[in-house]
Short mmCIF file of C-alpha atoms in Angstrom, two decimals:
data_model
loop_
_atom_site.label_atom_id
_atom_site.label_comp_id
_atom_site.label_asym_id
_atom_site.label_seq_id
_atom_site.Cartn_x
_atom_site.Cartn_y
_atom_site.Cartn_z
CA UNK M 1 85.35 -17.08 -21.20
CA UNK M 2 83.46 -16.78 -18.20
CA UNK M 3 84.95 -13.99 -15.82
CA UNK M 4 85.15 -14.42 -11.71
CA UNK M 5 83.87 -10.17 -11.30
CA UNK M 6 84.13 -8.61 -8.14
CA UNK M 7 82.67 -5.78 -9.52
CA UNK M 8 82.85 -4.33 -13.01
CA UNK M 9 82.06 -0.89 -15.18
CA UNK M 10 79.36 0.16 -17.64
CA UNK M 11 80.34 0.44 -20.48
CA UNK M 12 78.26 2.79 -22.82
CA UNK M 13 78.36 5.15 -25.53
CA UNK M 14 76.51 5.21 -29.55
CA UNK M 15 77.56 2.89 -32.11
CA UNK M 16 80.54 4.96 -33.97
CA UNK M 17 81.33 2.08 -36.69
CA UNK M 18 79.61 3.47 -39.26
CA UNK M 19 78.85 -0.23 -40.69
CA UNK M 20 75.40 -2.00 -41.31
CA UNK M 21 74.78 -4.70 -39.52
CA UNK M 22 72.28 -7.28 -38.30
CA UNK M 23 69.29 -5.47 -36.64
CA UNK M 24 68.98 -8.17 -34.21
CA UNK M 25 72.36 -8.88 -32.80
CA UNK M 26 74.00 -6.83 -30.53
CA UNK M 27 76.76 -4.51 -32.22
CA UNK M 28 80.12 -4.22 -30.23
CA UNK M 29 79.21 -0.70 -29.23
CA UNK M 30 75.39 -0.64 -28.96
CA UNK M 31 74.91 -1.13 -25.65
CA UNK M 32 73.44 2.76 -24.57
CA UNK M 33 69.85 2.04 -24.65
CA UNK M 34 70.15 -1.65 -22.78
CA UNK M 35 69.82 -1.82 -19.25
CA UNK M 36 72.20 -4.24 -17.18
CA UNK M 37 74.86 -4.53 -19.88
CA UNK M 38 78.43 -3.85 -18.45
CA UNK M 39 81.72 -5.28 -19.87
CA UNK M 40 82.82 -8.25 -18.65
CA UNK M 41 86.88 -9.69 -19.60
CA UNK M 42 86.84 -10.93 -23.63
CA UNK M 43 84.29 -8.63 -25.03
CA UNK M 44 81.39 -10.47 -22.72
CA UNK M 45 78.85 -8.01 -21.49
CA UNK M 46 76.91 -9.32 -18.29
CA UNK M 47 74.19 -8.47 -16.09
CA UNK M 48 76.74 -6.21 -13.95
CA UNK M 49 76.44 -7.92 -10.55
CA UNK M 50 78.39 -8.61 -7.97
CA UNK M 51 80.27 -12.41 -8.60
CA UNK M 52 82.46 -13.69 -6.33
CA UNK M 53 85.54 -15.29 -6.92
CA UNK M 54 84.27 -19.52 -6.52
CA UNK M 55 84.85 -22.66 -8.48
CA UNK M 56 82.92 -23.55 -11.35
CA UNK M 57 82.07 -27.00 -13.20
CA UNK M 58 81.04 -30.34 -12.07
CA UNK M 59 82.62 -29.98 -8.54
CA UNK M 60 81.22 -26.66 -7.78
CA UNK M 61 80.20 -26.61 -4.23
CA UNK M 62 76.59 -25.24 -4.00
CA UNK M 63 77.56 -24.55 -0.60
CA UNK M 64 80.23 -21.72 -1.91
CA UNK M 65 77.35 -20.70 -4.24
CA UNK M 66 75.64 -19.38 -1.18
CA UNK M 67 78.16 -18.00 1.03
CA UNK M 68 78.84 -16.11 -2.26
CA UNK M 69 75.77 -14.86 -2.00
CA UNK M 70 75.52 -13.78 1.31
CA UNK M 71 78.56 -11.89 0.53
CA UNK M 72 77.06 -9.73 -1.85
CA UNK M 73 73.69 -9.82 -1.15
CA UNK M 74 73.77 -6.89 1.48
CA UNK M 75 71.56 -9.12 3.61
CA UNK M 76 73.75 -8.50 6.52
CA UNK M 77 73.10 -12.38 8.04
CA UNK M 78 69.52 -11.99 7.98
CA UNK M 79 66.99 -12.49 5.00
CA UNK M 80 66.61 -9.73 2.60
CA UNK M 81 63.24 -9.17 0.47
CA UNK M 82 63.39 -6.01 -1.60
CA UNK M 83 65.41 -3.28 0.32
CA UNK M 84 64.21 -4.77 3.71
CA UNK M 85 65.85 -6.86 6.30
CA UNK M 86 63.99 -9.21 7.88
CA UNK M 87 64.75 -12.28 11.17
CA UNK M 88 62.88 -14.85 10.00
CA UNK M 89 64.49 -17.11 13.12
CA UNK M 90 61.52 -17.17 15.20
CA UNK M 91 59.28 -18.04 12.29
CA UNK M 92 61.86 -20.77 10.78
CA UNK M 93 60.39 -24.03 12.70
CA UNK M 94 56.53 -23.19 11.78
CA UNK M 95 57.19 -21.94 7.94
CA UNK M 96 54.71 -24.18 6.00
CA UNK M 97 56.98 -24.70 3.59
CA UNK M 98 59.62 -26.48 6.39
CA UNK M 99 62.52 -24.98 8.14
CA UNK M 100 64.89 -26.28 5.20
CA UNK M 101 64.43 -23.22 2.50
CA UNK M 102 65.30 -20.78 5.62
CA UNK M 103 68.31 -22.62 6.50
CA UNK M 104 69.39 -22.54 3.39
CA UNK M 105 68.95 -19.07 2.38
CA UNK M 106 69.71 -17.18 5.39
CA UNK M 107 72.12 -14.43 5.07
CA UNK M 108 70.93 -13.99 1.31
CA UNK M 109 68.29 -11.95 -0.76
CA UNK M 110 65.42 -14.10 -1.01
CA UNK M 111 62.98 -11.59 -3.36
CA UNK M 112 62.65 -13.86 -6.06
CA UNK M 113 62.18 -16.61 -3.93
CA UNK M 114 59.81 -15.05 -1.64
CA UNK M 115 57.50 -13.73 -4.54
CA UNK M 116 57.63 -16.72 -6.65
CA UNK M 117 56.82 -19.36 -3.92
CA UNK M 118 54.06 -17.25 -2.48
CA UNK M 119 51.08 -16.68 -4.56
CA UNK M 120 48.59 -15.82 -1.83
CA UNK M 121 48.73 -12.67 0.59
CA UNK M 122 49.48 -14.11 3.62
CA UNK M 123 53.08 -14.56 3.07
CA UNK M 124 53.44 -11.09 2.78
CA UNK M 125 50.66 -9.94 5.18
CA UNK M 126 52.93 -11.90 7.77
CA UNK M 127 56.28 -10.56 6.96
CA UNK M 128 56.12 -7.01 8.68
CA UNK M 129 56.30 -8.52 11.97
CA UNK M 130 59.92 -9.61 11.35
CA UNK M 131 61.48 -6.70 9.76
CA UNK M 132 64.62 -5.43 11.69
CA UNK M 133 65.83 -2.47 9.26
CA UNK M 134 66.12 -1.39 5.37
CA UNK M 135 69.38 -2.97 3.80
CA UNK M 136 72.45 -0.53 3.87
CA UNK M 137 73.02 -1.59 0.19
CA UNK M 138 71.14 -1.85 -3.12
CA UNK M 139 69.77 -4.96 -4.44
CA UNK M 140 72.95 -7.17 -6.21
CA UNK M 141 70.10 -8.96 -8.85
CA UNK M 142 68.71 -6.35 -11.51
CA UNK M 143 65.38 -7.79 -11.59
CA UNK M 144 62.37 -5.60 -10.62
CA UNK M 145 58.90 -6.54 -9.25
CA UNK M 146 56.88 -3.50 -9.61
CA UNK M 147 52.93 -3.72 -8.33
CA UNK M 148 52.28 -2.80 -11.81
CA UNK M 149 54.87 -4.83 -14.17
CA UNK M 150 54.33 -7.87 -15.81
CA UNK M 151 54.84 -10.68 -13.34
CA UNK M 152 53.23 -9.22 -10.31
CA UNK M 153 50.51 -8.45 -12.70
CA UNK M 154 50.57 -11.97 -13.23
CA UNK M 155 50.57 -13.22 -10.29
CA UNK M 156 47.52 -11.30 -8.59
CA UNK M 157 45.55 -12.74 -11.62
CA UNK M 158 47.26 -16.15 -10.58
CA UNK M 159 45.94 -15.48 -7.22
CA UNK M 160 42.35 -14.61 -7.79
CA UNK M 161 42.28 -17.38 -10.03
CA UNK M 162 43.29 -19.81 -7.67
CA UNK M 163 40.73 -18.63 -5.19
CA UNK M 164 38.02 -19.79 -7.51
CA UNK M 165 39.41 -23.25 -8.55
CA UNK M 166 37.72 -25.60 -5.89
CA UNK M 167 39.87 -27.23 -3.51
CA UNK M 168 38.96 -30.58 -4.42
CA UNK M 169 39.69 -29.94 -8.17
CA UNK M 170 43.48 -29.14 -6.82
CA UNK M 171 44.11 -32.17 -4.41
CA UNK M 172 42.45 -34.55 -7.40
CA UNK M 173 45.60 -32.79 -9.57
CA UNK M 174 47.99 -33.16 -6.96
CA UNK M 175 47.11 -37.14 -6.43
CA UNK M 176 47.70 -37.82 -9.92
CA UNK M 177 50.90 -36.04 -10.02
CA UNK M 178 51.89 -38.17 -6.25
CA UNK M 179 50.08 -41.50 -8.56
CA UNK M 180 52.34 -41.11 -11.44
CA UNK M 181 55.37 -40.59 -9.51
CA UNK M 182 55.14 -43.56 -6.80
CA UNK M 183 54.32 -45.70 -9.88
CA UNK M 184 57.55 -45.22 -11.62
CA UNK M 185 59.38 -45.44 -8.36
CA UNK M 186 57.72 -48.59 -7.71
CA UNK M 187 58.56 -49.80 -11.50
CA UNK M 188 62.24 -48.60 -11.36
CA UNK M 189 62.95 -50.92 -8.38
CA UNK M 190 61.01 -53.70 -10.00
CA UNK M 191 62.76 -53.03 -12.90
CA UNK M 192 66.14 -53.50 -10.84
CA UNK M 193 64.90 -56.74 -9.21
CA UNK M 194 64.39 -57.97 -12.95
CA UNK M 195 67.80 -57.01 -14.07
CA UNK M 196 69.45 -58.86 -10.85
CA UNK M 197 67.23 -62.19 -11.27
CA UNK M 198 67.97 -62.35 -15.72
CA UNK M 199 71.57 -60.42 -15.18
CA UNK M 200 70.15 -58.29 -18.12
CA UNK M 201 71.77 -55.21 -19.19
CA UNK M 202 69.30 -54.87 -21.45
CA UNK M 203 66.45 -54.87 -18.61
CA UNK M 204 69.27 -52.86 -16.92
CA UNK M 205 68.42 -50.00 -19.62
CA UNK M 206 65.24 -50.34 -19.05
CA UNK M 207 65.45 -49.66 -15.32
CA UNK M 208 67.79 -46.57 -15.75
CA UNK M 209 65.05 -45.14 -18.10
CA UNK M 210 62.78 -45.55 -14.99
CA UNK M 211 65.02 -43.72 -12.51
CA UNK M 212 65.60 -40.91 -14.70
CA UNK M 213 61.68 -40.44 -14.89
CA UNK M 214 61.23 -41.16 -11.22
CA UNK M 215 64.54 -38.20 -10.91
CA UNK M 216 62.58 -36.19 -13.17
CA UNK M 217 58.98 -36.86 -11.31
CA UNK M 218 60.43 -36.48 -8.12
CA UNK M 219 61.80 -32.65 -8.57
CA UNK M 220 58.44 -31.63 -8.72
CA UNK M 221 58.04 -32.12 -4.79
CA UNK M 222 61.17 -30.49 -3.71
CA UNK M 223 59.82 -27.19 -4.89
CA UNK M 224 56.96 -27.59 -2.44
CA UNK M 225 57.25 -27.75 1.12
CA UNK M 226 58.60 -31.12 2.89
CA UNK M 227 57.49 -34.26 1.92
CA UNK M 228 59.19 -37.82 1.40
CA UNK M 229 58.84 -38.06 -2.07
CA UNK M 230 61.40 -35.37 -2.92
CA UNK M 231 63.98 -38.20 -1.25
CA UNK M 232 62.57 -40.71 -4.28
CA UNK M 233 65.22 -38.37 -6.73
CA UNK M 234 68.34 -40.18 -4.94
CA UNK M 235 67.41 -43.16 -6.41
CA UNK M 236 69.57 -41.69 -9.33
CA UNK M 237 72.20 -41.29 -7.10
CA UNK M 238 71.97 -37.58 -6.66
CA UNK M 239 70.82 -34.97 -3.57
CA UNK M 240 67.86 -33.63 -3.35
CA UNK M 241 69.50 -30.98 -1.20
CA UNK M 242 72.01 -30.09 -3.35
CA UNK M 243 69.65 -29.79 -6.54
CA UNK M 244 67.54 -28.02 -4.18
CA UNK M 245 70.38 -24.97 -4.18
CA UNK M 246 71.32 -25.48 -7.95
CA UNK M 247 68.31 -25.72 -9.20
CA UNK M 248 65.30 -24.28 -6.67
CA UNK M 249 66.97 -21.22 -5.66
CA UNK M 250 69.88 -20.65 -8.61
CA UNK M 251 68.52 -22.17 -11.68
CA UNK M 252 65.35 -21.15 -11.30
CA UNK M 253 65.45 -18.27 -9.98
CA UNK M 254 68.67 -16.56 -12.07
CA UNK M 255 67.90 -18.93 -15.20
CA UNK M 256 70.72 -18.70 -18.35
CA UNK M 257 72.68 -16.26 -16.30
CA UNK M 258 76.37 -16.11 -14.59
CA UNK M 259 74.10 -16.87 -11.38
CA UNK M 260 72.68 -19.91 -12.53
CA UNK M 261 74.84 -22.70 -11.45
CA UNK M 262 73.21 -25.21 -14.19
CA UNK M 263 75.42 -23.15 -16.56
CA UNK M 264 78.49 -22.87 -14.82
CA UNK M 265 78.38 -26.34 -14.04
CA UNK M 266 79.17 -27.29 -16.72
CA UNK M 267 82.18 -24.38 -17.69
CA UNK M 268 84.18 -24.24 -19.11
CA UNK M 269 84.00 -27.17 -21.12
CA UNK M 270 80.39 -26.70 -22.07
CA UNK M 271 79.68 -22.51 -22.64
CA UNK M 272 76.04 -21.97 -23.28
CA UNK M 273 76.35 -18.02 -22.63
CA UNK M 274 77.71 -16.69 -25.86
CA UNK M 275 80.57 -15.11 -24.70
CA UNK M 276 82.87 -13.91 -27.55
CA UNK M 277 86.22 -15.31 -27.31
CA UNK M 278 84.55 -18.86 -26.76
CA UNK M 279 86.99 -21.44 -28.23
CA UNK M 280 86.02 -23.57 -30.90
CA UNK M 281 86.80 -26.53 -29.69
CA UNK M 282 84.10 -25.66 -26.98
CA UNK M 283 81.81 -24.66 -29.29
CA UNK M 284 81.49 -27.65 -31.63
CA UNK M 285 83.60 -30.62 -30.16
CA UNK M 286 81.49 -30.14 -26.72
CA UNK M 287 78.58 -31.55 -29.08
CA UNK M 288 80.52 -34.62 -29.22
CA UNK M 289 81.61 -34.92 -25.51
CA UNK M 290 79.06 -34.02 -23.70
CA UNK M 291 77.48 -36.88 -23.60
CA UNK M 292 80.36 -38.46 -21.44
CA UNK M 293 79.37 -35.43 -19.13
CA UNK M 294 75.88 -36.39 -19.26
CA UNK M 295 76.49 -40.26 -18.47
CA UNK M 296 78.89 -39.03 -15.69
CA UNK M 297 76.69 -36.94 -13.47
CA UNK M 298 75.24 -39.40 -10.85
CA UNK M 299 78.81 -40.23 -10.59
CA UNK M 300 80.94 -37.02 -10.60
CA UNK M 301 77.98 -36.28 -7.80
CA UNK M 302 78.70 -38.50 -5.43
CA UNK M 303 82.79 -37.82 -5.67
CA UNK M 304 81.62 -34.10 -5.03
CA UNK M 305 79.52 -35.28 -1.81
CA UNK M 306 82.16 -37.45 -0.81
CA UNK M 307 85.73 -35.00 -1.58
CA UNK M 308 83.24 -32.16 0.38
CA UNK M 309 82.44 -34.30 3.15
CA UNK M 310 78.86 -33.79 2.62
CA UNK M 311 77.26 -37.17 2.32
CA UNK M 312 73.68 -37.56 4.37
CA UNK M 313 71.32 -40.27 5.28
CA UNK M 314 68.91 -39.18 2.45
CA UNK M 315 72.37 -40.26 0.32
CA UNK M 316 70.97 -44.30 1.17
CA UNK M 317 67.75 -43.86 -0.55
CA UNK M 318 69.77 -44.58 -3.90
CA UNK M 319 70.99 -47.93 -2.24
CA UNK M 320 67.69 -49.03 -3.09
CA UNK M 321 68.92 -49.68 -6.25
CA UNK M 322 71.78 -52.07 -6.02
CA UNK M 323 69.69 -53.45 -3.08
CA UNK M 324 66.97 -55.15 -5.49
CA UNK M 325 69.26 -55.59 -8.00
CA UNK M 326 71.04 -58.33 -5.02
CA UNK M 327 67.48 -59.22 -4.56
CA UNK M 328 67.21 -60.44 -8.00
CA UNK M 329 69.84 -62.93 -6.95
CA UNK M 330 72.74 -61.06 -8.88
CA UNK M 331 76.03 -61.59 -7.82
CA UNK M 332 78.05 -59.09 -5.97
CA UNK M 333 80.19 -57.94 -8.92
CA UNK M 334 77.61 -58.35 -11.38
CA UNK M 335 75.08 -55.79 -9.38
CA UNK M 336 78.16 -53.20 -9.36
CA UNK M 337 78.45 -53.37 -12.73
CA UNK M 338 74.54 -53.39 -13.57
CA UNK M 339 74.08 -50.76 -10.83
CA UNK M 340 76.78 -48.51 -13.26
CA UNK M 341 74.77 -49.36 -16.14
CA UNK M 342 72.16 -48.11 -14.37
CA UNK M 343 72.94 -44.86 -13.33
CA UNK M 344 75.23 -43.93 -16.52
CA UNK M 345 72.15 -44.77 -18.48
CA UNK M 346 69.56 -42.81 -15.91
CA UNK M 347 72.14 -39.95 -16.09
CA UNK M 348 72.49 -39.52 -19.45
CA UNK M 349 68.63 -39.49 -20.12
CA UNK M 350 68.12 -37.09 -17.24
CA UNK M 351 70.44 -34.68 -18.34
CA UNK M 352 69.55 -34.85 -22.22
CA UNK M 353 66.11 -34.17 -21.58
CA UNK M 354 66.19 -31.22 -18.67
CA UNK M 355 69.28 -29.17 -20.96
CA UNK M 356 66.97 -29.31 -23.95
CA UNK M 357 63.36 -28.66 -21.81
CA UNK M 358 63.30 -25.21 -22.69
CA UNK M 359 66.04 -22.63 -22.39
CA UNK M 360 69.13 -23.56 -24.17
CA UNK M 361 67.94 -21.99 -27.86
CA UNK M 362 69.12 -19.09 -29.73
CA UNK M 363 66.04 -17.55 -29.15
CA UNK M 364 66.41 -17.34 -26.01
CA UNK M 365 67.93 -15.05 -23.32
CA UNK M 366 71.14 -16.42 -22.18
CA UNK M 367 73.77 -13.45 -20.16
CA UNK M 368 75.50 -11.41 -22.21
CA UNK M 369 72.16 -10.70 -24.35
CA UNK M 370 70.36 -7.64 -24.10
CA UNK M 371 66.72 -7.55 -22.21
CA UNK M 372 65.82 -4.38 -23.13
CA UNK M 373 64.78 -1.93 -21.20
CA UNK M 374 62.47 -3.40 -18.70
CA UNK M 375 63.94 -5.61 -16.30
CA UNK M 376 61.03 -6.91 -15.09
CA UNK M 377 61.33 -10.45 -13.35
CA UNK M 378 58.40 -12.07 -15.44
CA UNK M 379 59.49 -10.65 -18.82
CA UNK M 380 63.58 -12.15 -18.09
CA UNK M 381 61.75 -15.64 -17.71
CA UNK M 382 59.74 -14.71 -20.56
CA UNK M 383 62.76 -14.19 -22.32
CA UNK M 384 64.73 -17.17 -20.90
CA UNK M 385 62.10 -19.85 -20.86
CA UNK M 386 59.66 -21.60 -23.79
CA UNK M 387 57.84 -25.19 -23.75
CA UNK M 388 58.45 -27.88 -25.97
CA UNK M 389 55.41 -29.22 -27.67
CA UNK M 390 54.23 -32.91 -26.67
CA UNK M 391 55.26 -32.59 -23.14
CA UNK M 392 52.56 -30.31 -21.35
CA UNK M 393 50.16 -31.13 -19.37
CA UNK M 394 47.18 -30.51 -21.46
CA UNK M 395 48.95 -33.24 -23.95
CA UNK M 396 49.81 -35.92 -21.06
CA UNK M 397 50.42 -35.33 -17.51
CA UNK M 398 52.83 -38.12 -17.42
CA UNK M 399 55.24 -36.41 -20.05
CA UNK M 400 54.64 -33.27 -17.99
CA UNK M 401 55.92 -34.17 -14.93
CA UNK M 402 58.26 -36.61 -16.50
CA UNK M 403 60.25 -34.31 -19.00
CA UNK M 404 60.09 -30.69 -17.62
CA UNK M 405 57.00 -29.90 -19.24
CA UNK M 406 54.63 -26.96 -18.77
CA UNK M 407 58.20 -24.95 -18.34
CA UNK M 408 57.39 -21.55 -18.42
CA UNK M 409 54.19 -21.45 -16.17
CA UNK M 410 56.84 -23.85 -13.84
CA UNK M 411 59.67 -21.11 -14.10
CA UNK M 412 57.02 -18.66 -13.10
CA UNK M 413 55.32 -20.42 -10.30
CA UNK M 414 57.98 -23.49 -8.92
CA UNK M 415 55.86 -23.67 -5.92
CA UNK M 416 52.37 -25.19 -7.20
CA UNK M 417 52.34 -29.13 -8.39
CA UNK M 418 52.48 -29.80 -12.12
CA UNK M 419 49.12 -31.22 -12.65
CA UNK M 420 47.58 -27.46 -11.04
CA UNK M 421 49.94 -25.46 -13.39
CA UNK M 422 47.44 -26.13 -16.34
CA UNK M 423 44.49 -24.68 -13.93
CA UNK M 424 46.56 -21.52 -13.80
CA UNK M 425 47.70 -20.95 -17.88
CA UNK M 426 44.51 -18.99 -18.64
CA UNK M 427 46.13 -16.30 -16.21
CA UNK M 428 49.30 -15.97 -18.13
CA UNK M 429 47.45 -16.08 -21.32
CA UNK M 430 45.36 -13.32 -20.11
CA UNK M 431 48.81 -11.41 -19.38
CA UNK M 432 50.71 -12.29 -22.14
CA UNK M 433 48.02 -10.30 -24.44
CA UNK M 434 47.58 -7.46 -22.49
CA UNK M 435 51.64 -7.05 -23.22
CA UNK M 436 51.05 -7.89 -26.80
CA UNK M 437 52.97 -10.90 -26.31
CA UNK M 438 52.86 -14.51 -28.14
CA UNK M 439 52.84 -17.52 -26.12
CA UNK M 440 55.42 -19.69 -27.87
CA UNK M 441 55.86 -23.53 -28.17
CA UNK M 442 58.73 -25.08 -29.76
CA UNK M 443 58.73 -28.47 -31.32
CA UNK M 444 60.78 -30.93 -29.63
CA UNK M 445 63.66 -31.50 -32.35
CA UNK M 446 63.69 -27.84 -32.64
CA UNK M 447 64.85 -27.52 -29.21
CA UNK M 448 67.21 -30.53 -29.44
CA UNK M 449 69.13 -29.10 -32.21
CA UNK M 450 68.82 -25.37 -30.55
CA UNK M 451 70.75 -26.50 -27.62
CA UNK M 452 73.37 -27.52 -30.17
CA UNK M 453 73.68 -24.11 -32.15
CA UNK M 454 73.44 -22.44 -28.29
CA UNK M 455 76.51 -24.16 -26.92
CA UNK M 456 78.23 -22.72 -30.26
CA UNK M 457 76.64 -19.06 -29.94
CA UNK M 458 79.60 -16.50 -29.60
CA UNK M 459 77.26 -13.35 -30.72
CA UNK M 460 74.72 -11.44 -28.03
CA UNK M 461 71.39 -10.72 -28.99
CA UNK M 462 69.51 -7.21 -29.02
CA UNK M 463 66.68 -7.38 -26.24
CA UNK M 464 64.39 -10.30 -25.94
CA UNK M 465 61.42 -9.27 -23.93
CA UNK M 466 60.00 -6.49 -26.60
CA UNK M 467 57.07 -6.28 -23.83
CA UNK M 468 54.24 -3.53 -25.50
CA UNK M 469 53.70 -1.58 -22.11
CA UNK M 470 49.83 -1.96 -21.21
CA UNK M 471 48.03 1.38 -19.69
CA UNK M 472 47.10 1.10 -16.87
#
């Protein structure tokens, strides 16, 4: 299973078997011609970075996560973009985006951030003025972002594209995004009142539906700078701050990688990398069981805020819930138990829905598979990331912002609200065929039944990005 690497060997060398085998799985010895692939313990072959020795599963700390990282990112206490040190202190009080993210990621390497959260040039215009020094070390993440590759291709089209949309096209998107969002907030707590006044579990189901969606709604503002409706996703019970690490800058940023801490949450009893020696019992029975882990994570949450000592006032947002479920006139007891019913049934929605939005396939990258031999940072997302039919924007807004939808142009660009993502698509169409790539969709129940046949996956994959190298 998963290794804890301080640092580990390439392994290399041609395929001596002498068998035939399947063109499009990675043989045990075929690794020569794949960049990043290095063994890992158990026949798992990884991405070759540094990895720290830290917990894993439900009670990670993503507090550890980040002094892990500031361990190996050779950022030497400051912030690190490309091989460049920078002191963003004097800066961190006026960044537009609120002091928070610079907090947070001091002490780390903060390309991927940096270039995903900043389409326009002034980001970068600004950024000489705080350089100290170049970094001692070389970059710990194997992802690239040439001038000429595929994403920063991508995102200068993004850029000049956005220039032309008028401004008042983009705050009409961004209201109905803030519209749909403050509507199912307001119909969650509603929702709760009814469930207190009737003592209805079944209105109680109806109401954890409701916080999910407001959960789901509600991530889409803590990628953007500060604002109070990133708070509306403790209504479920869990921190904005935390999912802000795990998911902002982890997830998103490392996605279906040893990095990405919404995979090793969940190790080892739920394995979505295919590593080799993956027990069975892991790789079938945790279709059974996870759904207890599902229903448990508003729960097993809080515990982890409360065994860390890290509970906030943001944390008393989600006592607006048993709140108007008193207001209702339910009893003490009975709100306690309706507030559980509540949150097992918001949890178990939420976390159905965003492990099946669009990564968790097959098809898709996951460590221990090989990219191929351009590690571009656009092309690993590429690789790592697809959209589920029914739930993009162009389809419904609602189910967009609701269910993870328009994934890959939202893996590309976290930054920019839902409802502008679809004002942006004709850029990465524009891209995708000047790399003689498809832009794929997969049907819903297709990706349901993908995450299923991932969690079982035990055999790597021969590079994913087969990118067709424009001239340029």
């Amino acid at each position: 299973m998963a290794p804890n690497i301080a640092q580990v060997d390439v392994h290399g060398g041609q395929c001596a078997c002498g068998l035939q085998h399947d063109p499009d799985v990675l043989h045990e010895h075929e690794v020569h011609e794949h960049q990043g692939l290095q063994q890992h313990g158990g026949g798992f072959r990884g991405l070759g970075w540094r990895y720290p020795d830290r917990k894993k599963g439900l009670f990670a700390s993503v507090d550890e996560w980040l002094e892990g990282r500031r361990q190996v990112d050779g950022a030497e206490g400051l912030w690190r973009v490309d091989d460049n040190l920078y002191d963003l202190t004097p800066f961190m009080e006026r960044h537009p985006g609120g002091p928070h993210w610079l907090q947070l990621t001091k002490g780390t390497d903060i390309t991927e951030v940096f270039y995903l959260h900043h389409i326009t040039d002034a980001a970068e215009a600004a950024l000489p003025k705080f350089l100290v020094r170049r970094a001692a070390a070389p970059r710990n993440s194997p992802f690239t972002f040439h001038r000429d590759g595929f994403y920063m291709q991508l995102r200068a089209r993004t850029r000049k594209l956005l220039e032309h949309i008028p401004k008042e096209a983009i705050l009409e998107a961004q209201a109905r995004s803030k519209l749909i969002v403050d509507s199912l907030a307001a119909a969650a707590l509603l929702a709760c009142v009814a469930a207190g006044y009737l003592n209805s579990f079944l209105v109680a189901v109806l109401a954890g539906l409701l916080v999910s969606l407001t959960a789901s709604g509600a991530h889409n503002f803590f990628h953007q700078k500060h604002n109070w409706r990133r708070y509306l996703f403790e209504l479920s019970l869990m921190s904005s701050r935390e999912w802000m690490v795990s998911h902002a800058l982890s997830h998103h940023i490392f996605t279906n990688t040893l990095q990405d801490l919404e995979i090793t949450f969940f190790e080892p009893v739920i394995a979505f990398l295919p590593y080799p020696d993956k027990p069975a019992v892991v790789r079938y029975a945790s279709w059974v069981y996870c759904v207890v882990l599902y229903a448990a994570l508003a729960h097993g949450q809080v515990m982890k805020r409360v065994m860390a000592m890290r509970v906030e006032w943001t944390d008393a947002v989600g006592l607006l819930v048993p709140a108007c479920l008193l207001l209702g006139g339910a009893s003490l007891l009975d709100a306690w138990l309706l507030w559980t019913y509540i949150l097992i049934v918001s949890s178990l929605y939420f976390a159905f829905q965003g492990l099946t939005a669009g990564h968790h396939h097959p098809d898709k990258y996951h460590e221990g598979d090989a990219l191929g031999a351009d590690m571009d940072y656009g092309l690993m997302q590429l690789a790592a990331t697809s959209d589920c039919s029914g739930v993009r924007s162009k389809d419904s807004l609602a189910m967009s912002i609701t269910h993870f939808g328009d994934h890959l142009m939202h893996h590309l660009f976290p930054g920019v609200d839902h409802a502008v993502l679809r004002l942006l698509e004709p850029a990465l169409l524009e891209t995708l065929e000047e790399y003689r790539l498809p832009a794929t969709t997969v049907p819903f129940w297709e990706a349901v039944w993908g995450k299923y046949r991932q969690m079982a996956r035990v055999t790597p994959k021969r590079g994913l990005n087969h990118a067709v190298l424009p001239q340029h």
